[in-house]
Short mmCIF file of C-alpha atoms in Angstrom, two decimals:
data_model
loop_
_atom_site.label_atom_id
_atom_site.label_comp_id
_atom_site.label_asym_id
_atom_site.label_seq_id
_atom_site.Cartn_x
_atom_site.Cartn_y
_atom_site.Cartn_z
CA UNK A 1 -76.16 -55.12 -60.70
CA UNK A 2 -73.73 -57.19 -62.76
CA UNK A 3 -73.35 -60.79 -61.65
CA UNK A 4 -70.13 -62.69 -62.27
CA UNK A 5 -69.77 -66.43 -62.68
CA UNK A 6 -66.64 -68.56 -63.01
CA UNK A 7 -65.99 -72.05 -64.21
CA UNK A 8 -64.84 -74.41 -63.05
CA UNK A 9 -65.23 -73.76 -59.32
CA UNK A 10 -62.16 -75.91 -58.73
CA UNK A 11 -59.66 -77.91 -60.71
CA UNK A 12 -56.74 -80.21 -60.08
CA UNK A 13 -53.66 -79.85 -62.22
CA UNK A 14 -50.02 -80.84 -62.35
CA UNK A 15 -46.93 -78.71 -62.59
CA UNK A 16 -46.37 -77.91 -66.23
CA UNK A 17 -50.04 -78.16 -67.20
CA UNK A 18 -51.91 -75.50 -69.15
CA UNK A 19 -54.86 -74.18 -67.13
CA UNK A 20 -57.84 -72.19 -68.41
CA UNK A 21 -60.42 -70.47 -66.21
CA UNK A 22 -63.55 -68.84 -67.59
CA UNK A 23 -65.43 -65.83 -66.25
CA UNK A 24 -68.81 -64.63 -67.49
CA UNK A 25 -70.62 -61.38 -66.73
CA UNK A 26 -74.42 -61.10 -66.69
CA UNK A 27 -74.14 -58.06 -68.98
CA UNK A 28 -71.37 -56.43 -70.94
CA UNK A 29 -68.45 -55.04 -68.94
CA UNK A 30 -66.60 -53.99 -72.09
CA UNK A 31 -62.92 -54.75 -71.40
CA UNK A 32 -63.07 -53.84 -67.69
CA UNK A 33 -62.39 -57.27 -66.28
CA UNK A 34 -59.58 -58.02 -63.83
CA UNK A 35 -58.04 -61.24 -62.54
CA UNK A 36 -56.58 -61.79 -59.07
CA UNK A 37 -54.63 -64.58 -57.41
CA UNK A 38 -55.35 -65.21 -53.72
CA UNK A 39 -53.48 -67.48 -51.38
CA UNK A 40 -54.72 -68.28 -47.87
CA UNK A 41 -53.53 -65.79 -45.27
CA UNK A 42 -52.18 -63.36 -47.84
CA UNK A 43 -53.47 -60.32 -49.66
CA UNK A 44 -54.91 -60.85 -53.14
CA UNK A 45 -52.64 -60.02 -56.06
CA UNK A 46 -53.66 -58.33 -59.29
CA UNK A 47 -52.57 -60.41 -62.28
CA UNK A 48 -54.45 -59.05 -65.28
CA UNK A 49 -56.38 -55.80 -65.75
CA UNK A 50 -58.59 -54.61 -68.60
CA UNK A 51 -59.08 -58.22 -69.68
CA UNK A 52 -55.67 -58.76 -71.22
CA UNK A 53 -53.10 -56.38 -69.76
CA UNK A 54 -50.45 -58.03 -67.63
CA UNK A 55 -49.81 -56.26 -64.33
CA UNK A 56 -46.21 -55.21 -63.82
CA UNK A 57 -44.11 -57.96 -62.31
CA UNK A 58 -46.51 -60.78 -63.14
CA UNK A 59 -44.93 -63.70 -65.05
CA UNK A 60 -45.76 -63.95 -68.73
CA UNK A 61 -47.21 -67.45 -68.30
CA UNK A 62 -50.38 -65.64 -67.17
CA UNK A 63 -52.58 -64.21 -69.91
CA UNK A 64 -56.12 -62.97 -70.27
CA UNK A 65 -58.52 -62.57 -73.13
CA UNK A 66 -62.11 -61.66 -73.88
CA UNK A 67 -64.45 -58.71 -74.00
CA UNK A 68 -68.10 -57.99 -73.38
CA UNK A 69 -69.37 -60.86 -71.24
CA UNK A 70 -66.93 -63.73 -71.74
CA UNK A 71 -63.37 -63.80 -70.47
CA UNK A 72 -60.57 -66.30 -69.98
CA UNK A 73 -57.50 -66.52 -67.77
CA UNK A 74 -54.83 -68.90 -69.03
CA UNK A 75 -51.79 -70.14 -67.17
CA UNK A 76 -49.33 -71.86 -69.45
CA UNK A 77 -46.99 -74.31 -67.72
CA UNK A 78 -48.38 -74.20 -64.18
CA UNK A 79 -45.74 -73.65 -61.51
CA UNK A 80 -45.80 -74.77 -57.84
CA UNK A 81 -46.38 -71.19 -56.67
CA UNK A 82 -49.49 -70.90 -58.87
CA UNK A 83 -51.64 -73.16 -56.70
CA UNK A 84 -54.16 -70.68 -55.34
CA UNK A 85 -57.67 -69.37 -55.83
CA UNK A 86 -58.32 -67.10 -58.81
CA UNK A 87 -61.02 -64.44 -58.95
CA UNK A 88 -62.33 -62.29 -61.73
CA UNK A 89 -63.75 -58.84 -60.96
CA UNK A 90 -65.63 -56.42 -63.16
CA UNK A 91 -64.66 -52.76 -62.89
CA UNK A 92 -67.03 -51.39 -65.51
CA UNK A 93 -69.69 -50.12 -63.12
CA UNK A 94 -70.40 -50.25 -59.38
CA UNK A 95 -70.91 -52.50 -57.52
CA UNK A 96 -67.53 -53.82 -58.66
CA UNK A 97 -68.41 -57.46 -58.15
CA UNK A 98 -66.04 -60.40 -57.89
CA UNK A 99 -66.67 -63.83 -59.31
CA UNK A 100 -67.01 -66.75 -56.87
CA UNK A 101 -63.47 -67.95 -57.47
CA UNK A 102 -61.70 -70.95 -58.97
CA UNK A 103 -59.48 -73.00 -56.70
CA UNK A 104 -56.47 -74.54 -58.43
CA UNK A 105 -54.90 -77.37 -56.47
CA UNK A 106 -52.33 -80.07 -57.00
CA UNK A 107 -53.36 -83.24 -58.79
CA UNK B 1 -46.46 -48.96 -51.03
CA UNK B 2 -47.81 -50.20 -47.75
CA UNK B 3 -51.39 -50.33 -46.51
CA UNK B 4 -52.01 -51.38 -42.92
CA UNK B 5 -55.46 -51.97 -41.47
CA UNK B 6 -56.47 -51.72 -37.84
CA UNK B 7 -59.62 -51.69 -35.76
CA UNK B 8 -60.83 -55.23 -36.23
CA UNK B 9 -61.99 -57.39 -33.34
CA UNK B 10 -64.90 -59.12 -31.69
CA UNK B 11 -68.18 -57.22 -31.56
CA UNK B 12 -71.74 -58.17 -30.69
CA UNK B 13 -74.51 -58.10 -33.27
CA UNK B 14 -75.97 -54.63 -33.58
CA UNK B 15 -72.72 -53.02 -32.51
CA UNK B 16 -70.40 -50.61 -34.32
CA UNK B 17 -66.78 -50.76 -35.31
CA UNK B 18 -64.47 -48.42 -37.19
CA UNK B 19 -61.73 -49.81 -39.37
CA UNK B 20 -58.75 -47.69 -40.35
CA UNK B 21 -56.10 -48.11 -43.01
CA UNK B 22 -52.90 -46.08 -42.96
CA UNK B 23 -51.09 -45.75 -46.26
CA UNK B 24 -47.42 -45.13 -46.89
CA UNK B 25 -45.84 -44.60 -50.28
CA UNK B 26 -49.34 -44.02 -51.65
CA UNK B 27 -51.43 -40.86 -51.47
CA UNK B 28 -54.93 -41.71 -50.30
CA UNK B 29 -56.39 -38.35 -51.37
CA UNK B 30 -55.35 -38.74 -55.01
CA UNK B 31 -56.46 -42.31 -55.57
CA UNK B 32 -59.35 -44.75 -55.39
CA UNK B 33 -59.58 -46.61 -52.11
CA UNK B 34 -61.60 -49.78 -51.60
CA UNK B 35 -62.62 -52.21 -48.88
CA UNK B 36 -62.93 -55.88 -49.84
CA UNK B 37 -63.87 -58.63 -47.40
CA UNK B 38 -63.67 -62.40 -47.22
CA UNK B 39 -65.97 -64.29 -44.90
CA UNK B 40 -64.69 -67.61 -43.48
CA UNK B 41 -64.69 -70.23 -46.19
CA UNK B 42 -66.10 -67.81 -48.77
CA UNK B 43 -64.76 -65.81 -51.69
CA UNK B 44 -63.80 -62.17 -52.03
CA UNK B 45 -66.63 -59.65 -51.73
CA UNK B 46 -66.29 -56.03 -52.83
CA UNK B 47 -67.66 -53.80 -50.06
CA UNK B 48 -67.09 -50.13 -50.90
CA UNK B 49 -64.99 -47.71 -52.96
CA UNK B 50 -64.28 -44.00 -52.56
CA UNK B 51 -62.55 -41.50 -54.78
CA UNK B 52 -63.60 -38.15 -53.40
CA UNK B 53 -66.26 -37.58 -50.75
CA UNK B 54 -69.00 -37.22 -53.34
CA UNK B 55 -67.93 -40.37 -55.16
CA UNK B 56 -68.66 -43.29 -52.87
CA UNK B 57 -70.04 -46.68 -53.79
CA UNK B 58 -71.39 -49.51 -51.65
CA UNK B 59 -72.43 -53.12 -51.98
CA UNK B 60 -76.15 -53.64 -51.42
CA UNK B 61 -75.31 -55.81 -48.41
CA UNK B 62 -73.76 -52.89 -46.51
CA UNK B 63 -75.43 -49.78 -47.95
CA UNK B 64 -77.00 -47.70 -45.19
CA UNK B 65 -74.94 -49.42 -42.48
CA UNK B 66 -71.34 -48.81 -43.56
CA UNK B 67 -69.68 -45.48 -44.39
CA UNK B 68 -66.38 -45.14 -46.22
CA UNK B 69 -64.31 -42.01 -45.79
CA UNK B 70 -60.83 -40.58 -46.18
CA UNK B 71 -58.77 -38.51 -43.76
CA UNK B 72 -56.43 -36.90 -46.22
CA UNK B 73 -54.44 -35.12 -43.51
CA UNK B 74 -53.50 -38.50 -42.05
CA UNK B 75 -53.32 -40.37 -45.37
CA UNK B 76 -55.85 -42.78 -43.91
CA UNK B 77 -58.95 -44.62 -45.10
CA UNK B 78 -61.81 -45.46 -42.74
CA UNK B 79 -64.80 -47.78 -42.75
CA UNK B 80 -67.45 -47.01 -40.16
CA UNK B 81 -69.53 -50.14 -39.67
CA UNK B 82 -72.85 -49.83 -37.82
CA UNK B 83 -75.66 -52.28 -37.09
CA UNK B 84 -73.24 -55.16 -37.52
CA UNK B 85 -74.60 -58.60 -38.33
CA UNK B 86 -73.19 -62.08 -37.89
CA UNK B 87 -72.82 -62.27 -41.67
CA UNK B 88 -70.43 -59.28 -41.59
CA UNK B 89 -67.82 -61.54 -39.99
CA UNK B 90 -64.85 -61.51 -42.34
CA UNK B 91 -61.29 -60.45 -42.98
CA UNK B 92 -61.48 -56.89 -44.26
CA UNK B 93 -58.86 -55.79 -46.75
CA UNK B 94 -57.99 -52.17 -47.46
CA UNK B 95 -56.96 -51.64 -51.07
CA UNK B 96 -55.86 -48.84 -53.33
CA UNK B 97 -55.79 -48.23 -57.05
CA UNK B 98 -54.66 -45.52 -59.41
CA UNK B 99 -57.70 -46.11 -61.57
CA UNK B 100 -60.73 -48.11 -60.46
CA UNK B 101 -61.13 -49.49 -63.95
CA UNK B 102 -57.59 -50.87 -64.00
CA UNK B 103 -58.13 -53.17 -61.05
CA UNK B 104 -56.86 -52.96 -57.49
CA UNK B 105 -53.10 -52.55 -57.39
CA UNK B 106 -52.30 -52.44 -53.70
CA UNK B 107 -53.64 -54.42 -50.78
CA UNK B 108 -53.21 -54.48 -47.02
CA UNK B 109 -52.79 -57.73 -45.09
CA UNK B 110 -56.36 -57.55 -43.75
CA UNK B 111 -58.00 -57.24 -40.35
CA UNK B 112 -60.45 -59.74 -38.89
CA UNK B 113 -63.89 -58.61 -37.77
CA UNK B 114 -65.92 -61.15 -35.82
CA UNK B 115 -69.56 -60.41 -35.10
CA UNK B 116 -70.84 -62.79 -32.47
CA UNK B 117 -72.74 -62.83 -29.22
#
C-alpha cells in the first residue's frame, strides 16, 4: 500500500502570507494526487486534482505542483476563510490513502 | 448535487450497523462512490470505494467486516458494517466522483457512528 506523508503537520500564518504544504508518497503515484480543504463540522472540499488542476470554483490563489512522489500545495495571499486543515490523497491505486493533514491556523 | 447520509448512531462493540446515502442530482449507478471517515481528533481515512459491483475496494482496517454496495433503483449507496470495534468510531462521509482518479467531487455532511459499551 502507498503511504502518504505531509509536512508540516501544522503551521501558523497571517492573512496575506504565502503558504506551502508538502506531500510525499512512498512510491510513485504519477500525477494522481489530490488536495482537499477541511473545516471542522463541514464536508471536505476538493481543491486540486491530478496534482495541478484547479477544481471548478476554487480561487486561483490555490495551486498545486509535482509528480511521482513529491507534491506541493501553495496558497498565495492567505485569506481568513483559508484557515483549515489540508489533506493530500493519492488516487493512483487502491487503497486511496490520505495524508495525515496539515492544520493552518492564525498567527 | 446533494448526498445525505443516515444510519449512524451508538452501537456496542461487535454489533452491526448499516449506513445509507441518498443522492440527488447525481446518478449513483454511473459514478464512483466512496466512504471516508474521520475519527475524533484524527485525520481523514479512506474506507471504501465502489464503481460497479465487481469493482469494490476496501481499506485493510475494514476489509472482511464492511461491505459497500449500491441500490441503483433508489440512487442510494450503502455501507454494511459488521463486527464493529471501538476504533470504528468516526464521522462517516459519503462521497461521489465522476472519475476516481480525479479526486472526490461531492461530499455529504457526514453521519456519526459511535462504538461503545
